[in-house]
mmCIF file of C-alpha atoms and ligand atoms in Angstrom:
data_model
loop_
_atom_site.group_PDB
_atom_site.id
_atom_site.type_symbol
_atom_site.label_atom_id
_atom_site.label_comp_id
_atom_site.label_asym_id
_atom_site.label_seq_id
_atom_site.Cartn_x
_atom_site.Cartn_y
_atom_site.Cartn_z
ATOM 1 C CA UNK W 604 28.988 12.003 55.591
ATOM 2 C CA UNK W 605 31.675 10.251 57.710
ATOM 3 C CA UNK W 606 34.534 8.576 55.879
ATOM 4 C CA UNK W 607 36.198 6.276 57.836
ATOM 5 C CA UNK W 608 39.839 4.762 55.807
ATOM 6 C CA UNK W 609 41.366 2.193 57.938
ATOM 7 C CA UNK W 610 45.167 2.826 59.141
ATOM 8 C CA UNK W 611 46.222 -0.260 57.061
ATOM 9 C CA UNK W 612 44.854 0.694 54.252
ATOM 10 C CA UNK W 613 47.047 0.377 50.756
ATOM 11 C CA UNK W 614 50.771 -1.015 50.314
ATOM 12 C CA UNK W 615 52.414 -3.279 52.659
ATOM 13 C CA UNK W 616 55.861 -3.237 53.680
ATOM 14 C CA UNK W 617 56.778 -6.094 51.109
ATOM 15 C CA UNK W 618 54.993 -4.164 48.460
ATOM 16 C CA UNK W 619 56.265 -0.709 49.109
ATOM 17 C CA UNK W 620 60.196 -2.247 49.281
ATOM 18 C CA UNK W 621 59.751 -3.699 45.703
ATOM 19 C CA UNK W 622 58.089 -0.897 44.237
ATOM 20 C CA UNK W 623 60.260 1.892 45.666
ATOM 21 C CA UNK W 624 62.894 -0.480 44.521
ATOM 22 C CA UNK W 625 61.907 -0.866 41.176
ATOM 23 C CA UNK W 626 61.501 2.568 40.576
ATOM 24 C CA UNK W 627 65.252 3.203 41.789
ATOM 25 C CA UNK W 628 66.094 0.526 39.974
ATOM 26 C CA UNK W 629 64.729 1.614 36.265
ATOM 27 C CA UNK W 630 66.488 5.709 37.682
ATOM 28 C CA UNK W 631 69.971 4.492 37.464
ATOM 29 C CA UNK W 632 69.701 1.332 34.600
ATOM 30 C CA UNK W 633 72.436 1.397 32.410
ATOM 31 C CA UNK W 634 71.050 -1.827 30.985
ATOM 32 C CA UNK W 635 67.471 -3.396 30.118
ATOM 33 C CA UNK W 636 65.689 -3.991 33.145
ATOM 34 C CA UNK W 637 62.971 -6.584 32.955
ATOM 35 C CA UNK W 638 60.197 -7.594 35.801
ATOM 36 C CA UNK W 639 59.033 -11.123 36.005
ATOM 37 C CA UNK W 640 55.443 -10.814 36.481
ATOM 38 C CA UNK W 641 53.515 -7.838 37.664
ATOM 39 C CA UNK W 642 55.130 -6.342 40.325
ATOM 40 C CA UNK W 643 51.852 -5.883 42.508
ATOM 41 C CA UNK W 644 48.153 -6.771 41.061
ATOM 42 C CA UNK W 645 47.165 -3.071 40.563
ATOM 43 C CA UNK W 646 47.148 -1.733 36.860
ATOM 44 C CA UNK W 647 48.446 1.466 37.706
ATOM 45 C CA UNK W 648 51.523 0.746 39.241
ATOM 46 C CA UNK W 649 52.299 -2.002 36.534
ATOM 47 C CA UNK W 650 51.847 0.718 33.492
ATOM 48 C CA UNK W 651 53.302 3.438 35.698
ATOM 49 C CA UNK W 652 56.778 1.202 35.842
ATOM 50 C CA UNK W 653 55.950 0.441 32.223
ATOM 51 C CA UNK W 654 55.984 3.992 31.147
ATOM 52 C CA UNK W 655 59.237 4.568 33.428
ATOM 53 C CA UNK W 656 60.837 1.783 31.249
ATOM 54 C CA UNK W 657 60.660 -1.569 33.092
ATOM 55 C CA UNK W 658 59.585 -4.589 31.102
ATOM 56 C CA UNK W 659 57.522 -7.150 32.181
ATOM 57 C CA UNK W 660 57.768 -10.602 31.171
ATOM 58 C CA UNK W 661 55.952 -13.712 32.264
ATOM 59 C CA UNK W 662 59.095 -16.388 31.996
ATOM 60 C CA UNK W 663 62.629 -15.894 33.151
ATOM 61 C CA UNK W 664 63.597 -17.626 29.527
ATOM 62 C CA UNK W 665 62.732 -14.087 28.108
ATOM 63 C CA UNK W 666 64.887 -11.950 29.900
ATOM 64 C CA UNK W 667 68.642 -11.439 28.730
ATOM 65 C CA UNK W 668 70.231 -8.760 31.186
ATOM 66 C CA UNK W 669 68.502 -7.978 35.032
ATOM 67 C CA UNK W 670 65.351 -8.926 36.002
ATOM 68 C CA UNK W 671 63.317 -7.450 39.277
ATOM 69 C CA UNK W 672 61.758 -10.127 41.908
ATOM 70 C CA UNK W 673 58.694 -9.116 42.850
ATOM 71 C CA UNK W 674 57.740 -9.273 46.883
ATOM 72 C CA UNK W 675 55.410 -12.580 46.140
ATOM 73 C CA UNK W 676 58.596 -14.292 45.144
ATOM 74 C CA UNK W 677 59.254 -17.049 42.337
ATOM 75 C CA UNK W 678 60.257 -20.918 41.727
ATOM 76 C CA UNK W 679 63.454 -22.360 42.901
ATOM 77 C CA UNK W 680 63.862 -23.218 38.927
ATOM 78 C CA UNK W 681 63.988 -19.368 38.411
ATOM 79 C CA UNK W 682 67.123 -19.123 40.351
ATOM 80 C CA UNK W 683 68.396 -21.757 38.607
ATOM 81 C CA UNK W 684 67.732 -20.664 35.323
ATOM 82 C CA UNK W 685 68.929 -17.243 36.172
ATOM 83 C CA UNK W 686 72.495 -18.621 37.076
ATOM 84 C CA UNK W 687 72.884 -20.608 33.912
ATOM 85 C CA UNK W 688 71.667 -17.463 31.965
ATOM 86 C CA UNK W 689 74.292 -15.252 33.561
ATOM 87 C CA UNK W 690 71.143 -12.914 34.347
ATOM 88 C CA UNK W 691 71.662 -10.758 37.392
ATOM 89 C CA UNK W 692 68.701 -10.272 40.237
ATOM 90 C CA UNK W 693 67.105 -7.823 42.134
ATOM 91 C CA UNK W 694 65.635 -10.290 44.189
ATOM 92 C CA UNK W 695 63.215 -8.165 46.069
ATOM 93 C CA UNK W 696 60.834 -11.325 47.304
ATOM 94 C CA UNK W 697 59.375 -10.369 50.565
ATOM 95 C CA UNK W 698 60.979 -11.516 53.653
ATOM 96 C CA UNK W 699 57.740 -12.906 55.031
ATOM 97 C CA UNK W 700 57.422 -15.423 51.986
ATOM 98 C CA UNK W 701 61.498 -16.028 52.179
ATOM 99 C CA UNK W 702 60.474 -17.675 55.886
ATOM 100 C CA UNK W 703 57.817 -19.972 54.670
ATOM 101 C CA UNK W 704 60.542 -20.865 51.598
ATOM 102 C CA UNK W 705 62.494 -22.174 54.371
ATOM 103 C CA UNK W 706 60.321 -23.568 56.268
ATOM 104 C CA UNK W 707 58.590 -25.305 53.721
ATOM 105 C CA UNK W 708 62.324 -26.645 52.585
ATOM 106 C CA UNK W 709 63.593 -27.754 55.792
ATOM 107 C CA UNK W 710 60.641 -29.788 56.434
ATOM 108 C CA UNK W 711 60.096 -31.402 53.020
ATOM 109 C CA UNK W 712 63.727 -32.336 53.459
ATOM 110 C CA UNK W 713 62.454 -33.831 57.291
ATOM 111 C CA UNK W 714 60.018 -35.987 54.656
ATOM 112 C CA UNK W 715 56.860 -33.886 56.265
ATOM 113 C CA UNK W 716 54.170 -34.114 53.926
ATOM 114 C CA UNK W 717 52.679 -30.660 53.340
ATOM 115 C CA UNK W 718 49.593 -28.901 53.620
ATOM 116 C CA UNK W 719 49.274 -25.239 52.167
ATOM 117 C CA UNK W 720 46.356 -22.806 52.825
ATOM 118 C CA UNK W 721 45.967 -21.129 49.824
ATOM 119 C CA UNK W 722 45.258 -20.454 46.119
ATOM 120 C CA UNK W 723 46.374 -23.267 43.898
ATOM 121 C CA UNK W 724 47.380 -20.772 41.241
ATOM 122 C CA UNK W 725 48.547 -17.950 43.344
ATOM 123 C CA UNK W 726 52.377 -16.806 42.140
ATOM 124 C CA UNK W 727 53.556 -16.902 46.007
ATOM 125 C CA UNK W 728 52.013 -20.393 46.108
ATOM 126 C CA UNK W 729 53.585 -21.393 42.978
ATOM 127 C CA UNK W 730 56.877 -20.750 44.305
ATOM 128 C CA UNK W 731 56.214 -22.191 47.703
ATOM 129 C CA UNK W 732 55.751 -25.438 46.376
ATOM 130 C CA UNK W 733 58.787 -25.758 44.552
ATOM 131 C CA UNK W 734 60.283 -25.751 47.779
ATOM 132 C CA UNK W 735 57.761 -28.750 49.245
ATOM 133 C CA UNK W 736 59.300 -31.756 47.552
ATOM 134 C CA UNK W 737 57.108 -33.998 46.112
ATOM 135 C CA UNK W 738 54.503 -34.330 48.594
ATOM 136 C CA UNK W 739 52.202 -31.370 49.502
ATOM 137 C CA UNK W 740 48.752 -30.567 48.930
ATOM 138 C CA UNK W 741 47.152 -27.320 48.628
ATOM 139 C CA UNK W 742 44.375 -26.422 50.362
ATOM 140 C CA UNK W 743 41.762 -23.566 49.157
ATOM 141 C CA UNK W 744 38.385 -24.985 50.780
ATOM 142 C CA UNK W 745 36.847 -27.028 53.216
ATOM 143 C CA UNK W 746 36.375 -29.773 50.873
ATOM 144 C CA UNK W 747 40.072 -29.994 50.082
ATOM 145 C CA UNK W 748 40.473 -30.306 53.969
ATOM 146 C CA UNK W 749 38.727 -33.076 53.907
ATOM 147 C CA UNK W 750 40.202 -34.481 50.978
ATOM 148 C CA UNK W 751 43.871 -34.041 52.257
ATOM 149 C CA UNK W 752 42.512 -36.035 55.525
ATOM 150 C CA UNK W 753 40.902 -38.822 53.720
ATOM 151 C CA UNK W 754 44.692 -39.104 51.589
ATOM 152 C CA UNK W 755 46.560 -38.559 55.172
ATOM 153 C CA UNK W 756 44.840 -41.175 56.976
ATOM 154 C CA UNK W 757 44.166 -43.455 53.962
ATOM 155 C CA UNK W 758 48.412 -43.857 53.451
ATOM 156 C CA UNK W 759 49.129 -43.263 57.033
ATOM 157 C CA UNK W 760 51.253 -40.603 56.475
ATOM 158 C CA UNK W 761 52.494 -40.083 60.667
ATOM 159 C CA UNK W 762 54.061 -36.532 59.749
ATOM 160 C CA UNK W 763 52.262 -33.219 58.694
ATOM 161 C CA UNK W 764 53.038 -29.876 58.383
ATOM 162 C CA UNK W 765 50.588 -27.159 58.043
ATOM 163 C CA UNK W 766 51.955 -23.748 56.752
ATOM 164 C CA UNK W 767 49.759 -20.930 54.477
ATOM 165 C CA UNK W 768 50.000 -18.264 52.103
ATOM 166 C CA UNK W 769 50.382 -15.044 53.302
ATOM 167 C CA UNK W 770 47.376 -13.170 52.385
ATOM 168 C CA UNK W 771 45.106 -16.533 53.905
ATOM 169 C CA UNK W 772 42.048 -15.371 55.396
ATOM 170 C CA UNK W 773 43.056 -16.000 59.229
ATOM 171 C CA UNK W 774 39.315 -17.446 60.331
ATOM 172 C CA UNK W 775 39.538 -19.676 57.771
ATOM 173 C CA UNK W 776 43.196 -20.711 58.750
ATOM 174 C CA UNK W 777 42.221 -21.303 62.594
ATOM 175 C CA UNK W 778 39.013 -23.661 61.437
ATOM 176 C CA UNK W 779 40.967 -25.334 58.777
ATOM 177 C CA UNK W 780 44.220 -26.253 61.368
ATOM 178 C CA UNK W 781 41.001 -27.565 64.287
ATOM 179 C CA UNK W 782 39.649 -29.938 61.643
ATOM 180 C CA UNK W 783 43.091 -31.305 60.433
ATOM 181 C CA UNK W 784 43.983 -31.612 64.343
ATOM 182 C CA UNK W 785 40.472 -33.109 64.889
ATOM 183 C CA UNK W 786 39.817 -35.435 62.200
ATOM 184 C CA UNK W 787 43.794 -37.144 61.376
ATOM 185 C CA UNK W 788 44.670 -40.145 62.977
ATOM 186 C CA UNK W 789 46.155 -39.438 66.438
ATOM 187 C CA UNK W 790 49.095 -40.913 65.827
ATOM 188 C CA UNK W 791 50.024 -38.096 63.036
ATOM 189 C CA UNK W 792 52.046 -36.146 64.308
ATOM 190 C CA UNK W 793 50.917 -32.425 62.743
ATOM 191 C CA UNK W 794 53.091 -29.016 63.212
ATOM 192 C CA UNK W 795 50.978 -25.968 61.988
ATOM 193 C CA UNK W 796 52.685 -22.630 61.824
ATOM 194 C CA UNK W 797 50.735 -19.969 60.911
ATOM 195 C CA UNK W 798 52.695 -18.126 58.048
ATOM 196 C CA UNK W 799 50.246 -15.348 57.234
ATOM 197 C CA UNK W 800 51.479 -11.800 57.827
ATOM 198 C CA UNK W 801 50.708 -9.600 60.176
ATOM 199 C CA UNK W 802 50.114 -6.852 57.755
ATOM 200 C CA UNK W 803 47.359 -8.916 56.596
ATOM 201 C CA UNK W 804 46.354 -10.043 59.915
ATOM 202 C CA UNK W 805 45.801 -6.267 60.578
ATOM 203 C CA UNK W 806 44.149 -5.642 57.348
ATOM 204 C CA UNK W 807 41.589 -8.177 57.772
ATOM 205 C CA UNK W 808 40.957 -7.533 61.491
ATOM 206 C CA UNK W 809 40.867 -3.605 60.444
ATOM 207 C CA UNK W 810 38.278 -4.473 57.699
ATOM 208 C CA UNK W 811 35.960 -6.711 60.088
ATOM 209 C CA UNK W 812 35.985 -3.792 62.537
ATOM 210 C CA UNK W 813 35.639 -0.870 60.038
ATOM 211 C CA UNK W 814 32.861 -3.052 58.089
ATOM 212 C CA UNK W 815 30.742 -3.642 61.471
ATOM 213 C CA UNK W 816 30.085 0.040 62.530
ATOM 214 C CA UNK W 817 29.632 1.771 58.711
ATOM 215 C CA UNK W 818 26.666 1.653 56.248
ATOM 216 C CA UNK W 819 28.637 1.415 53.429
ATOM 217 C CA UNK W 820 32.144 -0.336 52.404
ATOM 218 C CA UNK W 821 34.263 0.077 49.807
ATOM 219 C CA UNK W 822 37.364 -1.805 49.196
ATOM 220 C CA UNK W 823 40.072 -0.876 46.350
ATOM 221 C CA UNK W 824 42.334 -2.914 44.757
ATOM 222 C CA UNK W 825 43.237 -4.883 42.002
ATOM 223 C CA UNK W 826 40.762 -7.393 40.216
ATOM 224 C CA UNK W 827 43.363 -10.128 40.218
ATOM 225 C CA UNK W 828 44.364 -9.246 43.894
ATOM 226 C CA UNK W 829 43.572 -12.105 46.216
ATOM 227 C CA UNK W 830 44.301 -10.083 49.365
ATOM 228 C CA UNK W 831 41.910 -7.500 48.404
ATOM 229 C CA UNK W 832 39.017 -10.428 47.681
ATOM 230 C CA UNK W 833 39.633 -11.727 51.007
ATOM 231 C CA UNK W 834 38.865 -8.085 51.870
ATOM 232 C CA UNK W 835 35.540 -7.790 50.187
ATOM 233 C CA UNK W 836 34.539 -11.162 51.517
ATOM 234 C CA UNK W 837 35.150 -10.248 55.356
ATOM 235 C CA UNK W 838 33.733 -6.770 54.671
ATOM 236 C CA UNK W 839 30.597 -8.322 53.022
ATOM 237 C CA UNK W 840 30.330 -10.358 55.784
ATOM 238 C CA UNK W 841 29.269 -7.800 58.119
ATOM 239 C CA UNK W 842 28.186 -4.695 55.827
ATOM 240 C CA UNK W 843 25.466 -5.881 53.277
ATOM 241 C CA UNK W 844 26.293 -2.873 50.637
ATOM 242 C CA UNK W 845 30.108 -3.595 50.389
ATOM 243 C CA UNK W 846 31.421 -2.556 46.327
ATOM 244 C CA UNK W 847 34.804 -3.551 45.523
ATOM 245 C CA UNK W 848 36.518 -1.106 43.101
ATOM 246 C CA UNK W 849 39.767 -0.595 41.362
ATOM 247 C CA UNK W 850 39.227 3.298 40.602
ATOM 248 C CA UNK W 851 37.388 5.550 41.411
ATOM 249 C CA UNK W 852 36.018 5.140 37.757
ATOM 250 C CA UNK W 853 33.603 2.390 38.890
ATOM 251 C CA UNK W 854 32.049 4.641 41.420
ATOM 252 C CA UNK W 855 31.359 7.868 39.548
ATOM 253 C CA UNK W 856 27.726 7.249 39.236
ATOM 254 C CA UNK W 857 26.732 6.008 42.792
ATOM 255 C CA UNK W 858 25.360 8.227 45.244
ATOM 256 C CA UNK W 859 26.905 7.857 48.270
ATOM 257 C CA UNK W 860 24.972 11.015 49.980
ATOM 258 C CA UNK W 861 22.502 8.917 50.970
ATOM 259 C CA UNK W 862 25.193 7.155 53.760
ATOM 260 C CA UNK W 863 25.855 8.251 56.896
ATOM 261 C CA UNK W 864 29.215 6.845 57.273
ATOM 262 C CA UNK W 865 30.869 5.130 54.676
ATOM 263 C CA UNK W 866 34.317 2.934 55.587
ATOM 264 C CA UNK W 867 37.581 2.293 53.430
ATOM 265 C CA UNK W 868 39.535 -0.491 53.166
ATOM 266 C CA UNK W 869 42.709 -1.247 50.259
ATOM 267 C CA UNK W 870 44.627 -4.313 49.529
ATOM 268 C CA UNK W 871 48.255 -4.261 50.029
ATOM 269 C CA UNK W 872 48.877 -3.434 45.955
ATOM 270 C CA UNK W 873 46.751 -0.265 46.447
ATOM 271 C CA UNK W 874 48.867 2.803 46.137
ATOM 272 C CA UNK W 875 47.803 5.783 48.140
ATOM 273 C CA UNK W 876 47.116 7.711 45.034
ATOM 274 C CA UNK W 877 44.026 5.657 44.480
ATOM 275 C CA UNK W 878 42.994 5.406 48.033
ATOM 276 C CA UNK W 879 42.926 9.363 47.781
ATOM 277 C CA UNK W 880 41.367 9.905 44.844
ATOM 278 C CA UNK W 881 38.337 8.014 46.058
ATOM 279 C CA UNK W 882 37.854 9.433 49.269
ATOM 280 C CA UNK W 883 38.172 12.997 47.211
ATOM 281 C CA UNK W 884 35.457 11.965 45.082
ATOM 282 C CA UNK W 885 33.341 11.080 48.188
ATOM 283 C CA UNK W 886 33.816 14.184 49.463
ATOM 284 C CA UNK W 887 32.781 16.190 46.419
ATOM 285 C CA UNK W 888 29.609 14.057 45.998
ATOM 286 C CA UNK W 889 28.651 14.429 49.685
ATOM 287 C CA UNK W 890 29.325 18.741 48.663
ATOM 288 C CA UNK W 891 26.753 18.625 45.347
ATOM 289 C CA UNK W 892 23.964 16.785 46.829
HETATM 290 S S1 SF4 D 2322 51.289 -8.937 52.183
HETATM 291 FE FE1 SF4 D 2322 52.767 -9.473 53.795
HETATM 292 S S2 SF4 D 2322 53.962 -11.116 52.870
HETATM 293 FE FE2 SF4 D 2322 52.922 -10.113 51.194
HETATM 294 S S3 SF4 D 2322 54.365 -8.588 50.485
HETATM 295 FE FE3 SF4 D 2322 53.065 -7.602 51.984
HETATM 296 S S4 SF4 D 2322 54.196 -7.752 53.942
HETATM 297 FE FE4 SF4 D 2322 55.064 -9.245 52.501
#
């Protein structure tokens, strides 16, 4: 059995700076530290920080001393809120989403309407759009391209920007921006900037690659993790039997022996721990067949 993990495989740079953080963080507290949301979609981290002492909270209004930032960042309102608590921040929102913060801003306050790729109830999304005014739209599917069209050309809106989340599946991304440039009225003036990472970039081009030469793909990461279902769906794409898995738990019974050469793939919340512990179990079900 060959097992091929991909070289992008399991925390990004974003993710690794929060979680090492974190963890440094909750070492030398003096004080309550609380986390506003999870700090990466992957169980084990979360309860791993829980157990070190970190508490995590869903609203800002329930934290009373410092509170953690996770990489995927948060609301302007936070900040706000924050301040007037007297609540201190380890703000440690990835640089990446920081830069489509500010783009987003600057060209909301240019009166650009806004188009965002993306999940409507993604965290990073939420807090994009507190920094697109009041006119954006966000787009998860072709249909809502078409929909954000028919409103753009239907209230001759001349001035577009077109920005994504970070984890945005790139193909989509490239067909989404030729429609918009296709289809809107050619006096709308449209500025797209492509805002998704290049760690994901990477990921996903990794995963297509991996997923085209192996019999077998499996993917780990969190249930709730949308870069590692944008994973499963390229991989699926070109590997038929592609299983998506948080543990190794949901593989135990599954013979792999019957695979030649089986390919790995993690979303950027998967620690290397997991990634490990998979490929070890591989490896002793390829030895007792
Ligand atoms: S996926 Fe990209 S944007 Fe998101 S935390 Fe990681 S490096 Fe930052």
């Amino acid at each position: 059995m060959d097992i091929i993990i991909g070289k992008s495989a399991g925390f990004c740079y974003g993710v690794k700076r929060a979680v090492e953080s974190a963890e440094n963080d909750i070492k030398n507290a003096t004080e309550k530290i609380y986390c506003l949301g999870e700090i990466v979609h992957n169980k084990e981290v979360v309860n791993g920080l829980k157990d070190k002492g970190i508490n995590f909270i869903e609203d800002i209004s329930e934290a009373d001393s410092t509170t953690i930032i996770r990489a995927h960042g948060v609301t302007k309102q936070v900040y706000k809120t924050a301040e007037e608590k007297g609540i201190s921040l380890k703000d440690y929102t990835c640089p990446n989403v920081i830069k489509i913060h500010r783009i987003a801003e600057e060209y909301a306050s240019k009166d650009y309407y806004i188009l965002l790729f993306g999940s409507k109830k993604h965290p990073e999304n939420i807090g994009t759009i507190s920094y697109c005014g009041d006119k954006y739209i966000v787009i998860e599917n072709e249909d809502d391209v078409f929909n954000a069209i028919d409103v753009i050309n239907n209230w001759n809106i001349k001035k577009v920007l077109v920005i994504s989340q970070t984890t945005f599946k790139l193909e989509d991304f490239i067909v989404y921006s030729e429609i918009l440039q296709n289809e809107l009225s050619k006096d709308t003036e449209i500025i797209i900037k492509n805002t998704i990472c290049k760690a994901t970039e990477i990921r996903q081009l990794e995963t297509e690659e991996i997923s085209k030469i192996v019999d077998v793909m499996i993917i780990i990461g969190g249930k709730n993790s949308s870069n590692t279902k944008k994973l499963y769906d390229i991989a699926k794409e070109n590997c038929e039997k592609t299983f998506c898995i948080e543990t190794k738990e949901e593989i135990l019974d599954t013979n792999f022996s019957i695979f030649e050469k089986i390919g790995i793939m993690a979303g950027a919340s998967t620690p290397q721990k997991s990634i490990d512990e998979v490929c070890e179990l591989l490896k002793q079900k390829d030895m007792s067949f």
